Amino acid sequence: MKVSAELIVLHITRYGENSVVMHTLSKEYGRRGFLVRGAGKKVQMSCFLPMNIIEADISESSRSSLYTASGISPAVPLSGIRNNMSKNAITLFLSEVLYRVVKDGAMEQGLFEWCRKNILLLDAMESDFSNFHIRFLLELAVVLGFSPDCDSLAPFSGGHREVMDRFLMTSFSESMLIPLSGEARNAIAEEILRYIEYHIESSVKVNSLKVLRELFR
């Protein structure tokens, strides 16, 4: 049986010579991996870029927990992201955070819709998006049910409690204008990740934060 679904790409893992396992978020399947055969031949590798929103036909099997995806095509072009080096770096970071924080098989209510909305928002932004990943991390904690507030974030905030409080208490557009040095921005992202680690009781090593550190110095 085939089911048509919209998926957000988080990560891919090579599987044999011409296949990959595509790790995704979707409304129907939550956080789940799908086998894609003919990657690079039948399916262009550009479809698997981090946080891409794609459409696919999902074939479910009673004999295997690994379902297959075929007929893959972009659901949204995301040219505003793909033509911008800084936005590409942000989506690389966001996809890795989601891949490591949300466990395989998890069905977090509202997560897919929230992620999709934020991808389209980042795609549309023309300027003032250097703080986007900080706001994303704080909102992710809310979506996952951790309810961050000024007091609960304080033990993780280092010398940035006042700035974190501003992110919590201002609108999205206002939070994008909070002036931060690259060093402070990177430190705050690491501190929020430690807060998330505490709540999921697991280490979250996000290698792509190094890329943001270089871009947003």
PDB file of N, CA, C and O in Angstrom, residues 93 97 133-135 137-138 156 160 164 167 180 182-196 206 209 212-213:
ATOM      1  N   PHE A  93      22.216  23.312  10.824  1.00  0.00           N
ATOM      2  CA  PHE A  93      22.199  23.250  12.287  1.00  0.00           C
ATOM      3  C   PHE A  93      20.849  22.772  12.807  1.00  0.00           C
ATOM      4  O   PHE A  93      20.771  21.870  13.649  1.00  0.00           O
ATOM      5  N   VAL A  97      20.015  19.340  14.983  1.00  0.00           N
ATOM      6  CA  VAL A  97      19.394  19.396  16.310  1.00  0.00           C
ATOM      7  C   VAL A  97      18.173  18.488  16.355  1.00  0.00           C
ATOM      8  O   VAL A  97      18.012  17.665  17.275  1.00  0.00           O
ATOM      9  N   HIS A 133      18.224  30.890  14.781  1.00  0.00           N
ATOM     10  CA  HIS A 133      18.423  29.569  15.386  1.00  0.00           C
ATOM     11  C   HIS A 133      18.246  29.602  16.902  1.00  0.00           C
ATOM     12  O   HIS A 133      17.865  28.602  17.499  1.00  0.00           O
ATOM     13  N   ILE A 134      18.509  30.762  17.515  1.00  0.00           N
ATOM     14  CA  ILE A 134      18.294  30.880  18.967  1.00  0.00           C
ATOM     15  C   ILE A 134      16.803  30.831  19.271  1.00  0.00           C
ATOM     16  O   ILE A 134      16.354  30.090  20.160  1.00  0.00           O
ATOM     17  N   ARG A 135      16.039  31.610  18.541  1.00  0.00           N
ATOM     18  CA  ARG A 135      14.593  31.603  18.741  1.00  0.00           C
ATOM     19  C   ARG A 135      14.016  30.218  18.446  1.00  0.00           C
ATOM     20  O   ARG A 135      13.126  29.729  19.167  1.00  0.00           O
ATOM     21  N   LEU A 137      15.468  27.289  18.819  1.00  0.00           N
ATOM     22  CA  LEU A 137      15.763  26.367  19.923  1.00  0.00           C
ATOM     23  C   LEU A 137      14.813  26.578  21.096  1.00  0.00           C
ATOM     24  O   LEU A 137      14.332  25.618  21.700  1.00  0.00           O
ATOM     25  N   LEU A 138      14.544  27.840  21.426  1.00  0.00           N
ATOM     26  CA  LEU A 138      13.641  28.119  22.542  1.00  0.00           C
ATOM     27  C   LEU A 138      12.217  27.654  22.225  1.00  0.00           C
ATOM     28  O   LEU A 138      11.541  27.064  23.084  1.00  0.00           O
ATOM     29  N   PHE A 156      21.324  27.479  33.214  1.00  0.00           N
ATOM     30  CA  PHE A 156      22.043  27.138  31.981  1.00  0.00           C
ATOM     31  C   PHE A 156      22.528  28.380  31.227  1.00  0.00           C
ATOM     32  O   PHE A 156      23.195  28.248  30.200  1.00  0.00           O
ATOM     33  N   HIS A 160      24.343  35.153  30.331  1.00  0.00           N
ATOM     34  CA  HIS A 160      23.417  35.659  29.312  1.00  0.00           C
ATOM     35  C   HIS A 160      21.959  35.614  29.758  1.00  0.00           C
ATOM     36  O   HIS A 160      21.058  35.590  28.922  1.00  0.00           O
ATOM     37  N   MET A 164      18.579  36.020  27.404  1.00  0.00           N
ATOM     38  CA  MET A 164      17.623  34.923  27.261  1.00  0.00           C
ATOM     39  C   MET A 164      16.221  35.365  27.678  1.00  0.00           C
ATOM     40  O   MET A 164      15.226  34.999  27.039  1.00  0.00           O
ATOM     41  N   PHE A 167      14.625  37.184  24.866  1.00  0.00           N
ATOM     42  CA  PHE A 167      14.127  36.287  23.827  1.00  0.00           C
ATOM     43  C   PHE A 167      12.790  35.674  24.223  1.00  0.00           C
ATOM     44  O   PHE A 167      11.907  35.467  23.387  1.00  0.00           O
ATOM     45  N   LEU A 180      23.565  41.190  19.228  1.00  0.00           N
ATOM     46  CA  LEU A 180      24.446  40.200  19.849  1.00  0.00           C
ATOM     47  C   LEU A 180      25.730  40.090  19.041  1.00  0.00           C
ATOM     48  O   LEU A 180      25.705  40.139  17.813  1.00  0.00           O
ATOM     49  N   GLY A 182      28.786  37.737  17.663  1.00  0.00           N
ATOM     50  CA  GLY A 182      28.807  36.345  17.240  1.00  0.00           C
ATOM     51  C   GLY A 182      29.177  35.416  18.373  1.00  0.00           C
ATOM     52  O   GLY A 182      28.607  34.321  18.514  1.00  0.00           O
ATOM     53  N   GLU A 183      30.093  35.843  19.214  1.00  0.00           N
ATOM     54  CA  GLU A 183      30.527  35.018  20.344  1.00  0.00           C
ATOM     55  C   GLU A 183      29.381  34.776  21.312  1.00  0.00           C
ATOM     56  O   GLU A 183      29.157  33.643  21.771  1.00  0.00           O
ATOM     57  N   ALA A 184      28.610  35.835  21.609  1.00  0.00           N
ATOM     58  CA  ALA A 184      27.467  35.691  22.523  1.00  0.00           C
ATOM     59  C   ALA A 184      26.385  34.816  21.911  1.00  0.00           C
ATOM     60  O   ALA A 184      25.799  33.962  22.581  1.00  0.00           O
ATOM     61  N   ARG A 185      26.143  35.011  20.628  1.00  0.00           N
ATOM     62  CA  ARG A 185      25.104  34.227  19.937  1.00  0.00           C
ATOM     63  C   ARG A 185      25.430  32.728  19.987  1.00  0.00           C
ATOM     64  O   ARG A 185      24.565  31.894  20.258  1.00  0.00           O
ATOM     65  N   ASN A 186      26.685  32.402  19.738  1.00  0.00           N
ATOM     66  CA  ASN A 186      27.090  30.994  19.773  1.00  0.00           C
ATOM     67  C   ASN A 186      26.994  30.410  21.168  1.00  0.00           C
ATOM     68  O   ASN A 186      26.566  29.271  21.361  1.00  0.00           O
ATOM     69  N   ALA A 187      27.403  31.195  22.169  1.00  0.00           N
ATOM     70  CA  ALA A 187      27.352  30.725  23.553  1.00  0.00           C
ATOM     71  C   ALA A 187      25.916  30.474  23.992  1.00  0.00           C
ATOM     72  O   ALA A 187      25.618  29.474  24.667  1.00  0.00           O
ATOM     73  N   ILE A 188      24.997  31.364  23.601  1.00  0.00           N
ATOM     74  CA  ILE A 188      23.592  31.203  23.979  1.00  0.00           C
ATOM     75  C   ILE A 188      23.006  29.951  23.343  1.00  0.00           C
ATOM     76  O   ILE A 188      22.256  29.198  23.983  1.00  0.00           O
ATOM     77  N   ALA A 189      23.329  29.692  22.082  1.00  0.00           N
ATOM     78  CA  ALA A 189      22.851  28.471  21.423  1.00  0.00           C
ATOM     79  C   ALA A 189      23.327  27.231  22.184  1.00  0.00           C
ATOM     80  O   ALA A 189      22.558  26.285  22.403  1.00  0.00           O
ATOM     81  N   GLU A 190      24.589  27.232  22.603  1.00  0.00           N
ATOM     82  CA  GLU A 190      25.129  26.092  23.355  1.00  0.00           C
ATOM     83  C   GLU A 190      24.425  25.947  24.700  1.00  0.00           C
ATOM     84  O   GLU A 190      24.162  24.820  25.162  1.00  0.00           O
ATOM     85  N   GLU A 191      24.107  27.066  25.336  1.00  0.00           N
ATOM     86  CA  GLU A 191      23.445  27.015  26.645  1.00  0.00           C
ATOM     87  C   GLU A 191      22.020  26.476  26.528  1.00  0.00           C
ATOM     88  O   GLU A 191      21.573  25.683  27.383  1.00  0.00           O
ATOM     89  N   ILE A 192      21.306  26.867  25.479  1.00  0.00           N
ATOM     90  CA  ILE A 192      19.954  26.336  25.295  1.00  0.00           C
ATOM     91  C   ILE A 192      20.006  24.842  24.979  1.00  0.00           C
ATOM     92  O   ILE A 192      19.158  24.060  25.432  1.00  0.00           O
ATOM     93  N   LEU A 193      21.005  24.423  24.217  1.00  0.00           N
ATOM     94  CA  LEU A 193      21.172  22.991  23.952  1.00  0.00           C
ATOM     95  C   LEU A 193      21.416  22.218  25.242  1.00  0.00           C
ATOM     96  O   LEU A 193      20.913  21.101  25.402  1.00  0.00           O
ATOM     97  N   ARG A 194      22.171  22.799  26.166  1.00  0.00           N
ATOM     98  CA  ARG A 194      22.388  22.126  27.461  1.00  0.00           C
ATOM     99  C   ARG A 194      21.076  22.018  28.244  1.00  0.00           C
ATOM    100  O   ARG A 194      20.833  21.015  28.933  1.00  0.00           O
ATOM    101  N   TYR A 195      20.229  23.038  28.136  1.00  0.00           N
ATOM    102  CA  TYR A 195      18.904  22.987  28.765  1.00  0.00           C
ATOM    103  C   TYR A 195      18.079  21.844  28.172  1.00  0.00           C
ATOM    104  O   TYR A 195      17.432  21.076  28.896  1.00  0.00           O
ATOM    105  N   ILE A 196      18.114  21.708  26.853  1.00  0.00           N
ATOM    106  CA  ILE A 196      17.383  20.630  26.188  1.00  0.00           C
ATOM    107  C   ILE A 196      17.954  19.273  26.579  1.00  0.00           C
ATOM    108  O   ILE A 196      17.207  18.317  26.835  1.00  0.00           O
ATOM    109  N   VAL A 206      26.091  18.577  18.590  1.00  0.00           N
ATOM    110  CA  VAL A 206      25.696  19.141  17.307  1.00  0.00           C
ATOM    111  C   VAL A 206      26.951  19.703  16.622  1.00  0.00           C
ATOM    112  O   VAL A 206      27.417  20.790  16.937  1.00  0.00           O
ATOM    113  N   LEU A 209      27.185  23.300  14.712  1.00  0.00           N
ATOM    114  CA  LEU A 209      27.277  24.574  15.424  1.00  0.00           C
ATOM    115  C   LEU A 209      28.605  25.254  15.114  1.00  0.00           C
ATOM    116  O   LEU A 209      28.699  26.482  15.133  1.00  0.00           O
ATOM    117  N   LEU A 212      28.118  27.614  12.168  1.00  0.00           N
ATOM    118  CA  LEU A 212      27.497  28.878  12.560  1.00  0.00           C
ATOM    119  C   LEU A 212      28.481  29.759  13.309  1.00  0.00           C
ATOM    120  O   LEU A 212      28.468  30.986  13.182  1.00  0.00           O
ATOM    121  N   ARG A 213      29.331  29.138  14.107  1.00  0.00           N
ATOM    122  CA  ARG A 213      30.328  29.878  14.871  1.00  0.00           C
ATOM    123  C   ARG A 213      31.255  30.652  13.931  1.00  0.00           C
ATOM    124  O   ARG A 213      31.657  31.778  14.216  1.00  0.00           O
TER     125      ARG A 213
END
